[in-house]
One Martini backbone bead per residue (centre of mass of N, CA, C, O) as a GRO file, in nm:
protein
  448
    1MET     BB    1  -1.168  -1.242   1.787
    2LYS     BB    2  -1.231  -1.237   1.424
    3LEU     BB    3  -1.241  -1.111   1.187
    4LYS     BB    4  -1.374  -1.048   0.854
    5PHE     BB    5  -1.239  -1.078   0.588
    6ASN     BB    6  -1.136  -0.980   0.225
    7PRO     BB    7  -0.983  -1.163   0.015
    8LYS     BB    8  -0.772  -0.950  -0.044
    9LEU     BB    9  -0.617  -0.934   0.197
   10ILE     BB   10  -0.478  -1.243   0.149
   11LEU     BB   11  -0.380  -1.257  -0.189
   12GLY     BB   12  -0.365  -1.592  -0.238
   13LEU     BB   13  -0.084  -1.654  -0.019
   14ILE     BB   14  -0.137  -1.951   0.059
   15LEU     BB   15  -0.050  -2.075  -0.192
   16ILE     BB   16   0.284  -2.119  -0.110
   17GLY     BB   17   0.263  -2.205   0.187
   18THR     BB   18   0.328  -2.274   0.507
   19SER     BB   19   0.656  -2.215   0.486
   20ILE     BB   20   0.990  -2.030   0.581
   21THR     BB   21   1.277  -1.974   0.577
   22ALA     BB   22   1.527  -1.968   0.811
   23CYS     BB   23   1.767  -1.799   0.987
   24LYS     BB   24   2.009  -1.971   1.205
   25THR     BB   25   2.192  -1.716   1.288
   26PRO     BB   26   2.162  -1.442   1.439
   27GLN     BB   27   2.234  -1.121   1.469
   28THR     BB   28   2.401  -0.844   1.617
   29MET     BB   29   2.442  -0.527   1.531
   30GLN     BB   30   2.584  -0.285   1.582
   31LYS     BB   31   2.591   0.046   1.688
   32THR     BB   32   2.514   0.370   1.570
   33SER     BB   33   2.531   0.712   1.487
   34ILE     BB   34   2.334   0.761   1.358
   35SER     BB   35   2.141   0.972   1.188
   36ASP     BB   36   1.792   1.020   1.112
   37ASP     BB   37   1.850   1.141   0.817
   38SER     BB   38   1.994   0.898   0.720
   39LEU     BB   39   1.842   0.641   0.777
   40MET     BB   40   1.614   0.715   0.600
   41THR     BB   41   1.739   0.730   0.368
   42LEU     BB   42   1.875   0.456   0.377
   43VAL     BB   43   1.619   0.319   0.370
   44GLN     BB   44   1.501   0.426   0.130
   45LYS     BB   45   1.730   0.351  -0.108
   46GLN     BB   46   1.711   0.049  -0.060
   47THR     BB   47   1.382  -0.010  -0.072
   48PHE     BB   48   1.411   0.114  -0.410
   49ASN     BB   49   1.553  -0.134  -0.504
   50TYR     BB   50   1.318  -0.326  -0.612
   51PHE     BB   51   1.234  -0.125  -0.805
   52TRP     BB   52   1.458  -0.121  -0.966
   53GLU     BB   53   1.632  -0.408  -0.989
   54GLY     BB   54   1.369  -0.580  -0.946
   55ALA     BB   55   1.260  -0.533  -1.192
   56GLU     BB   56   1.084  -0.619  -1.434
   57PRO     BB   57   1.219  -0.572  -1.740
   58ASN     BB   58   0.979  -0.544  -1.961
   59SER     BB   59   0.805  -0.359  -1.798
   60GLY     BB   60   0.897  -0.189  -1.521
   61MET     BB   61   0.770  -0.370  -1.301
   62ALA     BB   62   0.668  -0.485  -0.995
   63ARG     BB   63   0.693  -0.749  -0.837
   64GLU     BB   64   0.551  -0.902  -0.668
   65ARG     BB   65   0.776  -1.091  -0.518
   66ILE     BB   66   1.082  -1.139  -0.343
   67HIS     BB   67   1.328  -1.450  -0.332
   68ILE     BB   68   1.626  -1.509  -0.206
   69ASP     BB   69   1.613  -1.806  -0.217
   70GLY     BB   70   1.459  -1.905  -0.510
   71GLN     BB   71   1.207  -1.936  -0.441
   72TYR     BB   72   0.881  -2.060  -0.606
   73PRO     BB   73   0.563  -2.217  -0.606
   74LEU     BB   74   0.402  -2.046  -0.840
   75ASN     BB   75   0.594  -1.934  -1.053
   76ASP     BB   76   0.604  -1.588  -0.969
   77PHE     BB   77   0.887  -1.416  -1.082
   78ASN     BB   78   0.698  -1.223  -1.347
   79VAL     BB   79   0.481  -1.126  -1.157
   80VAL     BB   80   0.309  -0.824  -1.168
   81THR     BB   81   0.183  -0.552  -1.000
   82VAL     BB   82  -0.023  -0.302  -0.973
   83GLY     BB   83  -0.009  -0.200  -0.753
   84GLY     BB   84   0.276  -0.203  -0.663
   85SER     BB   85   0.372  -0.013  -0.907
   86GLY     BB   86   0.217   0.238  -0.790
   87PHE     BB   87   0.421   0.265  -0.544
   88GLY     BB   88   0.700   0.279  -0.734
   89ILE     BB   89   0.646   0.522  -0.923
   90MET     BB   90   0.640   0.690  -0.615
   91ALA     BB   91   0.936   0.612  -0.527
   92THR     BB   92   1.089   0.706  -0.807
   93ILE     BB   93   1.036   1.003  -0.748
   94VAL     BB   94   1.184   1.028  -0.514
   95ALA     BB   95   1.465   0.924  -0.585
   96ALA     BB   96   1.515   1.140  -0.812
   97GLU     BB   97   1.429   1.394  -0.576
   98ARG     BB   98   1.724   1.278  -0.445
   99GLY     BB   99   1.914   1.065  -0.634
  100PHE     BB  100   1.956   0.773  -0.693
  101ILE     BB  101   1.898   0.875  -0.947
  102SER     BB  102   1.823   1.018  -1.231
  103ALA     BB  103   1.638   1.148  -1.440
  104GLU     BB  104   1.686   0.956  -1.691
  105GLU     BB  105   1.634   0.702  -1.615
  106ALA     BB  106   1.334   0.755  -1.514
  107THR     BB  107   1.208   0.797  -1.752
  108LYS     BB  108   1.278   0.523  -1.886
  109ARG     BB  109   1.109   0.374  -1.638
  110PHE     BB  110   0.828   0.561  -1.722
  111ASP     BB  111   0.823   0.474  -2.032
  112ARG     BB  112   0.794   0.139  -1.985
  113ILE     BB  113   0.557   0.154  -1.847
  114VAL     BB  114   0.297   0.317  -1.992
  115ASP     BB  115   0.355   0.137  -2.255
  116PHE     BB  116   0.254  -0.090  -2.110
  117LEU     BB  117   0.028  -0.066  -2.005
  118ALA     BB  118  -0.150   0.009  -2.218
  119LYS     BB  119  -0.127  -0.300  -2.363
  120ALA     BB  120  -0.223  -0.424  -2.150
  121ASP     BB  121  -0.471  -0.611  -1.969
  122ARG     BB  122  -0.802  -0.440  -2.030
  123TYR     BB  123  -1.125  -0.362  -1.855
  124HIS     BB  124  -1.250  -0.074  -1.883
  125GLY     BB  125  -0.955   0.050  -1.795
  126ALA     BB  126  -0.910  -0.196  -1.594
  127TRP     BB  127  -0.703  -0.369  -1.446
  128SER     BB  128  -0.509  -0.661  -1.270
  129HIS     BB  129  -0.378  -0.737  -1.029
  130TRP     BB  130  -0.193  -0.971  -1.246
  131ILE     BB  131   0.008  -1.010  -1.432
  132ASP     BB  132   0.246  -1.063  -1.707
  133GLY     BB  133   0.541  -0.918  -1.797
  134PRO     BB  134   0.618  -1.028  -2.065
  135THR     BB  135   0.272  -0.986  -2.182
  136GLY     BB  136   0.032  -0.878  -2.043
  137LYS     BB  137  -0.144  -1.093  -1.907
  138SER     BB  138  -0.329  -1.185  -1.714
  139LYS     BB  139  -0.357  -1.290  -1.377
  140VAL     BB  140  -0.434  -1.506  -1.214
  141PHE     BB  141  -0.554  -1.479  -0.854
  142GLY     BB  142  -0.832  -1.630  -0.855
  143ASN     BB  143  -1.171  -1.707  -0.818
  144GLN     BB  144  -1.300  -1.494  -1.059
  145ASP     BB  145  -1.002  -1.383  -1.044
  146ASP     BB  146  -0.903  -1.256  -1.412
  147ALA     BB  147  -0.950  -0.941  -1.407
  148ALA     BB  148  -1.050  -0.681  -1.290
  149ASP     BB  149  -0.924  -0.432  -1.020
  150ILE     BB  150  -1.025  -0.144  -0.906
  151VAL     BB  151  -0.803  -0.128  -0.694
  152GLU     BB  152  -0.576  -0.170  -0.817
  153THR     BB  153  -0.616   0.083  -1.015
  154ALA     BB  154  -0.612   0.307  -0.776
  155PHE     BB  155  -0.343   0.276  -0.722
  156MET     BB  156  -0.192   0.310  -1.030
  157ALA     BB  157  -0.366   0.626  -1.052
  158GLN     BB  158  -0.252   0.762  -0.809
  159ALA     BB  159   0.046   0.771  -0.940
  160LEU     BB  160  -0.017   0.927  -1.245
  161ILE     BB  161  -0.111   1.169  -1.146
  162CYS     BB  162   0.191   1.248  -0.973
  163LEU     BB  163   0.343   1.188  -1.288
  164ARG     BB  164   0.186   1.414  -1.430
  165GLU     BB  165   0.257   1.651  -1.251
  166TYR     BB  166   0.568   1.597  -1.226
  167TYR     BB  167   0.604   1.608  -1.601
  168GLN     BB  168   0.417   1.851  -1.714
  169ASN     BB  169   0.688   2.083  -1.665
  170GLY     BB  170   0.943   1.930  -1.832
  171ASN     BB  171   1.056   1.774  -2.073
  172ASP     BB  172   0.945   1.650  -2.375
  173GLN     BB  173   0.958   1.365  -2.222
  174GLN     BB  174   0.797   1.428  -2.030
  175LYS     BB  175   0.569   1.480  -2.087
  176GLN     BB  176   0.480   1.218  -2.269
  177VAL     BB  177   0.466   1.077  -1.989
  178ALA     BB  178   0.226   1.222  -1.895
  179GLN     BB  179   0.018   1.182  -2.081
  180LYS     BB  180   0.012   0.932  -2.065
  181ALA     BB  181  -0.096   0.882  -1.821
  182ASP     BB  182  -0.342   1.074  -1.840
  183ALA     BB  183  -0.468   0.837  -2.061
  184LEU     BB  184  -0.424   0.609  -1.835
  185TRP     BB  185  -0.673   0.763  -1.617
  186LYS     BB  186  -0.927   0.841  -1.794
  187GLY     BB  187  -0.978   0.537  -1.920
  188ILE     BB  188  -1.129   0.475  -1.614
  189ASP     BB  189  -1.417   0.302  -1.590
  190TRP     BB  190  -1.619   0.337  -1.312
  191ASN     BB  191  -1.922   0.355  -1.417
  192PHE     BB  192  -1.900   0.046  -1.446
  193PHE     BB  193  -1.880  -0.050  -1.182
  194ARG     BB  194  -2.121  -0.024  -1.022
  195ASN     BB  195  -2.384  -0.196  -1.170
  196GLY     BB  196  -2.631   0.015  -1.152
  197LYS     BB  197  -2.548   0.157  -0.866
  198ASP     BB  198  -2.493   0.249  -0.519
  199VAL     BB  199  -2.171   0.133  -0.584
  200LEU     BB  200  -1.858  -0.043  -0.562
  201TYR     BB  201  -1.712  -0.311  -0.783
  202TRP     BB  202  -1.410  -0.479  -0.770
  203HIS     BB  203  -1.483  -0.681  -0.994
  204TRP     BB  204  -1.456  -0.777  -1.374
  205SER     BB  205  -1.530  -1.098  -1.634
  206PRO     BB  206  -1.548  -1.185  -1.915
  207THR     BB  207  -1.641  -1.480  -1.761
  208HIS     BB  208  -1.776  -1.376  -1.449
  209GLY     BB  209  -1.852  -1.078  -1.451
  210TRP     BB  210  -1.985  -1.014  -1.092
  211GLY     BB  211  -1.944  -1.262  -0.948
  212MET     BB  212  -1.768  -1.157  -0.704
  213ASN     BB  213  -1.975  -0.927  -0.564
  214HIS     BB  214  -1.761  -0.727  -0.436
  215ALA     BB  215  -1.863  -0.477  -0.257
  216ILE     BB  216  -1.717  -0.125  -0.173
  217GLN     BB  217  -1.680  -0.085   0.192
  218GLY     BB  218  -1.662   0.071   0.484
  219TYR     BB  219  -1.403   0.028   0.603
  220ASP     BB  220  -1.039   0.089   0.451
  221GLU     BB  221  -0.821   0.090   0.197
  222CYS     BB  222  -1.042   0.184  -0.060
  223LEU     BB  223  -1.101   0.539  -0.080
  224ILE     BB  224  -0.943   0.589  -0.326
  225SER     BB  225  -1.163   0.497  -0.518
  226TYR     BB  226  -1.333   0.657  -0.502
  227VAL     BB  227  -1.141   0.967  -0.536
  228LEU     BB  228  -1.142   0.872  -0.808
  229GLY     BB  229  -1.436   0.818  -0.910
  230ALA     BB  230  -1.482   1.190  -0.860
  231SER     BB  231  -1.271   1.284  -1.046
  232SER     BB  232  -1.341   1.176  -1.315
  233PRO     BB  233  -1.380   1.357  -1.636
  234THR     BB  234  -1.472   1.065  -1.791
  235HIS     BB  235  -1.589   0.850  -1.569
  236PRO     BB  236  -1.813   0.904  -1.327
  237ILE     BB  237  -1.924   0.901  -0.967
  238PRO     BB  238  -2.160   0.981  -0.771
  239ALA     BB  239  -2.164   1.105  -0.437
  240SER     BB  240  -2.408   0.851  -0.390
  241THR     BB  241  -2.194   0.584  -0.394
  242TYR     BB  242  -2.041   0.690  -0.159
  243HIS     BB  243  -2.258   0.737   0.089
  244LYS     BB  244  -2.417   0.472  -0.055
  245GLY     BB  245  -2.175   0.293   0.011
  246TRP     BB  246  -1.870   0.345   0.165
  247ALA     BB  247  -2.097   0.503   0.393
  248ARG     BB  248  -2.430   0.325   0.421
  249SER     BB  249  -2.543   0.554   0.536
  250GLY     BB  250  -2.345   0.658   0.799
  251ALA     BB  251  -2.223   0.375   0.926
  252ILE     BB  252  -1.919   0.417   0.897
  253GLU     BB  253  -1.946   0.479   1.185
  254SER     BB  254  -1.776   0.534   1.552
  255SER     BB  255  -1.783   0.475   1.889
  256ALA     BB  256  -1.558   0.323   1.951
  257GLU     BB  257  -1.294   0.157   2.190
  258LYS     BB  258  -0.969   0.119   2.218
  259PHE     BB  259  -0.761   0.196   2.497
  260GLY     BB  260  -0.910   0.494   2.447
  261ILE     BB  261  -0.920   0.479   2.136
  262PRO     BB  262  -1.089   0.579   1.894
  263LEU     BB  263  -1.175   0.506   1.558
  264VAL     BB  264  -1.411   0.675   1.432
  265LEU     BB  265  -1.445   0.381   1.237
  266LYS     BB  266  -1.583   0.141   1.107
  267HIS     BB  267  -1.448  -0.173   1.068
  268ASN     BB  268  -1.423  -0.442   0.877
  269ALA     BB  269  -1.536  -0.550   1.156
  270PRO     BB  270  -1.578  -0.648   1.520
  271GLU     BB  271  -1.621  -0.468   1.743
  272ASN     BB  272  -1.337  -0.282   1.852
  273ALA     BB  273  -1.194  -0.333   1.546
  274VAL     BB  274  -0.904  -0.314   1.405
  275GLY     BB  275  -0.686  -0.325   1.120
  276PRO     BB  276  -0.458  -0.312   0.950
  277LEU     BB  277  -0.217  -0.083   0.873
  278PHE     BB  278  -0.297  -0.063   0.542
  279TRP     BB  279  -0.541   0.106   0.598
  280SER     BB  280  -0.345   0.395   0.662
  281HIS     BB  281  -0.156   0.377   0.333
  282TYR     BB  282  -0.291   0.323   0.057
  283SER     BB  283  -0.467   0.590   0.014
  284TYR     BB  284  -0.215   0.780   0.183
  285LEU     BB  285   0.007   0.839  -0.053
  286GLY     BB  286  -0.152   1.079  -0.168
  287LEU     BB  287  -0.380   1.119   0.025
  288ASN     BB  288  -0.406   1.402   0.230
  289PRO     BB  289  -0.505   1.385   0.596
  290LYS     BB  290  -0.443   1.637   0.663
  291GLY     BB  291  -0.734   1.820   0.724
  292LEU     BB  292  -0.933   1.594   0.659
  293GLN     BB  293  -1.298   1.577   0.573
  294ASP     BB  294  -1.599   1.534   0.669
  295GLN     BB  295  -1.920   1.376   0.791
  296TYR     BB  296  -1.729   1.073   0.890
  297ALA     BB  297  -1.415   1.199   0.946
  298ASP     BB  298  -1.129   1.251   1.033
  299TYR     BB  299  -0.856   1.153   0.905
  300TRP     BB  300  -0.612   1.177   1.076
  301LYS     BB  301  -0.749   1.072   1.320
  302VAL     BB  302  -0.779   0.839   1.252
  303ASN     BB  303  -0.448   0.701   1.163
  304VAL     BB  304  -0.379   0.739   1.435
  305ASN     BB  305  -0.564   0.595   1.594
  306HIS     BB  306  -0.452   0.329   1.479
  307THR     BB  307  -0.139   0.393   1.572
  308LYS     BB  308  -0.176   0.364   1.840
  309ILE     BB  309  -0.292   0.091   1.925
  310ASN     BB  310  -0.068  -0.062   1.808
  311ILE     BB  311   0.120   0.105   2.021
  312GLU     BB  312  -0.020  -0.049   2.293
  313TYR     BB  313  -0.036  -0.335   2.209
  314ALA     BB  314   0.274  -0.345   2.240
  315LYS     BB  315   0.297  -0.300   2.529
  316GLN     BB  316   0.110  -0.503   2.663
  317ASN     BB  317   0.132  -0.757   2.553
  318PRO     BB  318  -0.066  -1.048   2.591
  319HIS     BB  319   0.045  -1.281   2.493
  320GLN     BB  320   0.419  -1.254   2.502
  321PHE     BB  321   0.572  -1.157   2.272
  322LYS     BB  322   0.906  -1.107   2.169
  323GLY     BB  323   0.948  -0.778   2.188
  324TYR     BB  324   0.767  -0.635   2.234
  325GLY     BB  325   0.746  -0.283   2.196
  326GLU     BB  326   0.796   0.020   2.121
  327ASN     BB  327   1.040  -0.064   1.939
  328SER     BB  328   0.821  -0.323   1.842
  329TRP     BB  329   0.582  -0.278   1.573
  330GLY     BB  330   0.330  -0.380   1.367
  331LEU     BB  331   0.017  -0.443   1.236
  332THR     BB  332  -0.006  -0.660   0.937
  333ALA     BB  333  -0.021  -0.764   0.603
  334SER     BB  334   0.203  -1.067   0.601
  335TYR     BB  335   0.433  -1.243   0.628
  336SER     BB  336   0.429  -1.602   0.802
  337VAL     BB  337   0.489  -1.877   0.978
  338LYS     BB  338   0.226  -1.941   0.790
  339GLY     BB  339   0.255  -1.778   0.519
  340TYR     BB  340  -0.030  -1.561   0.500
  341ASP     BB  341  -0.120  -1.247   0.728
  342ALA     BB  342  -0.380  -1.064   0.884
  343HIS     BB  343  -0.230  -0.857   1.105
  344HIS     BB  344  -0.368  -0.795   1.407
  345PRO     BB  345  -0.491  -0.758   1.765
  346ASP     BB  346  -0.717  -0.990   1.703
  347ASN     BB  347  -0.456  -1.142   1.509
  348ASP     BB  348  -0.196  -1.268   1.640
  349LYS     BB  349   0.127  -1.413   1.559
  350GLY     BB  350   0.419  -1.292   1.621
  351VAL     BB  351   0.420  -1.056   1.365
  352ILE     BB  352   0.613  -0.858   1.262
  353SER     BB  353   0.609  -0.563   0.995
  354PRO     BB  354   0.788  -0.270   0.947
  355THR     BB  355   0.566  -0.143   0.728
  356ALA     BB  356   0.368  -0.051   1.011
  357ALA     BB  357   0.625   0.139   1.132
  358LEU     BB  358   0.710   0.296   0.878
  359SER     BB  359   0.435   0.393   0.731
  360SER     BB  360   0.357   0.591   0.995
  361ILE     BB  361   0.506   0.827   1.058
  362PRO     BB  362   0.326   1.090   1.010
  363TYR     BB  363   0.165   0.944   1.258
  364ALA     BB  364   0.477   0.862   1.511
  365PRO     BB  365   0.749   0.972   1.447
  366LYS     BB  366   0.895   0.820   1.689
  367GLU     BB  367   0.813   0.580   1.675
  368SER     BB  368   0.888   0.525   1.407
  369LEU     BB  369   1.193   0.584   1.487
  370GLN     BB  370   1.250   0.361   1.672
  371ALA     BB  371   1.202   0.078   1.513
  372MET     BB  372   1.414   0.207   1.293
  373ARG     BB  373   1.664   0.139   1.509
  374TYR     BB  374   1.615  -0.141   1.605
  375PHE     BB  375   1.560  -0.307   1.277
  376TYR     BB  376   1.885  -0.190   1.237
  377GLU     BB  377   2.059  -0.232   1.533
  378GLN     BB  378   1.956  -0.517   1.613
  379LYS     BB  379   1.843  -0.665   1.371
  380GLY     BB  380   1.995  -0.661   1.074
  381ALA     BB  381   2.129  -0.897   1.034
  382GLU     BB  382   1.827  -1.037   0.968
  383LEU     BB  383   1.662  -0.807   0.843
  384PHE     BB  384   1.864  -0.669   0.654
  385GLY     BB  385   1.897  -0.577   0.281
  386LYS     BB  386   1.884  -0.527  -0.004
  387TYR     BB  387   1.577  -0.451  -0.004
  388GLY     BB  388   1.607  -0.404   0.281
  389PHE     BB  389   1.320  -0.479   0.478
  390TYR     BB  390   1.228  -0.838   0.548
  391ASP     BB  391   0.885  -0.831   0.596
  392ALA     BB  392   0.932  -0.974   0.843
  393PHE     BB  393   0.887  -1.111   1.201
  394SER     BB  394   1.018  -1.359   1.483
  395GLU     BB  395   1.135  -1.414   1.760
  396THR     BB  396   1.010  -1.607   1.875
  397GLU     BB  397   1.049  -1.812   1.646
  398ASN     BB  398   1.299  -1.774   1.501
  399TRP     BB  399   1.233  -1.550   1.226
  400TYR     BB  400   1.378  -1.468   0.901
  401PRO     BB  401   1.236  -1.425   0.560
  402GLN     BB  402   1.411  -1.356   0.258
  403ARG     BB  403   1.191  -1.168   0.193
  404TYR     BB  404   0.921  -0.967  -0.052
  405LEU     BB  405   0.682  -0.693  -0.108
  406ALA     BB  406   0.572  -0.439  -0.282
  407ILE     BB  407   0.324  -0.329  -0.099
  408ASP     BB  408   0.536  -0.293   0.172
  409GLN     BB  409   0.790  -0.130   0.000
  410GLY     BB  410   0.678   0.140  -0.101
  411PRO     BB  411   0.524   0.283   0.168
  412ILE     BB  412   0.803   0.365   0.300
  413VAL     BB  413   0.932   0.550   0.088
  414VAL     BB  414   0.720   0.737   0.075
  415MET     BB  415   0.595   0.799   0.348
  416ILE     BB  416   0.860   0.953   0.439
  417GLU     BB  417   0.893   1.145   0.287
  418ASN     BB  418   0.610   1.286   0.341
  419TYR     BB  419   0.697   1.325   0.648
  420ARG     BB  420   0.943   1.516   0.515
  421THR     BB  421   0.801   1.656   0.223
  422GLY     BB  422   0.517   1.589   0.078
  423LEU     BB  423   0.565   1.505  -0.226
  424ILE     BB  424   0.340   1.307  -0.320
  425TRP     BB  425   0.091   1.476  -0.191
  426ASN     BB  426   0.108   1.701  -0.350
  427LEU     BB  427   0.109   1.631  -0.562
  428PHE     BB  428  -0.172   1.536  -0.584
  429MET     BB  429  -0.340   1.759  -0.463
  430GLN     BB  430  -0.268   1.925  -0.730
  431ALA     BB  431  -0.481   1.867  -0.851
  432PRO     BB  432  -0.767   1.956  -1.008
  433GLU     BB  433  -0.976   1.647  -1.020
  434VAL     BB  434  -0.962   1.591  -0.699
  435LYS     BB  435  -1.045   1.880  -0.557
  436ALA     BB  436  -1.322   1.816  -0.728
  437GLY     BB  437  -1.393   1.528  -0.621
  438LEU     BB  438  -1.329   1.665  -0.280
  439LYS     BB  439  -1.622   1.795  -0.300
  440ASN     BB  440  -1.799   1.638  -0.422
  441LEU     BB  441  -1.764   1.491  -0.132
  442GLY     BB  442  -1.760   1.663   0.095
  443PHE     BB  443  -1.413   1.770   0.132
  444LYS     BB  444  -1.220   1.930   0.374
  445GLY     BB  445  -0.960   2.133   0.364
  446PRO     BB  446  -0.621   2.300   0.309
  447ASN     BB  447  -0.617   2.157  -0.042
  448LEU     BB  448  -0.888   2.298  -0.128
   0.00000   0.00000   0.00000
């Protein structure tokens, strides 16, 4: 049984080619006595470097990918990602709070990013999926996908709100950054992306119009698009768009189970199947699912169960892939042995993606820390590099590509911090517009 994923899950990266160079002689690092707390700090700091040292210099934004081998088949070294850069903004807030960088360095970088975003190509307030870092011009992502991407824009807007909240009571320069971030998020015309209907549409292009015709319906990684659309003080969507569009007039609910664990919501997949684990990460970097409920689901349960299903699958390991188990688990969209793939229990290629387990730490802290320690202590020599853990690996294939993706590195830093201190959750959930938007959609929770 195969899941029917939308084209954005594949991210166009199939074009990178069908093979990635692997390390030939992996070694095992010596076990250390590093504490869980120190290990989390180490992983956060090293992973953050992707967004700091690895940033595209003109924009300050996150490169779509960084290949340590220097090979870029698409000639896209300076292409930046809007959603991944949003994750990078949140990771940089974490870095500033933890003292990985100075407050002054953080403010300077944020100022560069918001100024770049203000000048970059925009379409009814939305940005494209990819942008050329040196010029600010949209970079074609795929057929008819050459302009506005409201989902990537939502991932960025989530970060801009956090940045505004973080700096709104800061010094004069920080307040200016907060004001710029606020203006950017308020400039997004969410209502336009309804195309006059009761559902949001993912793409719009001045050349192709609504040609992609991709309605955003749940359940997958896109919940944040509807939350922010309902929260906008300038261009809001009506609550009916959430209920009829995203929730499919109630059809989003599911009674299905996998390994005896309830799905709660029907994933954009065949009955009884779940999607990649990033569906439990991207919308929840700022949106705190603890106690968050509406008429369709308890979102903490949705994400915890999604994680438990992945852990149980790795334990059962039906295909008998090498290394799978309670210490090595996590299937999500990432690089794969052949190109790029959206890994999940019904599309398992023997590839583990560290971001899947590590970014799930709020939902399964014990199992996530076990995986973190295994990745670092047992596989670190071939898996832990300049910007943290590499994007994916396969013990079965002895495959350890020294390559990174922004959208996979960012959630590691942010979700570890949410587990440790709740920093990014607290910033986002304190925003008055977010509280109002969630209430308007019928959500209830301890943060509203």
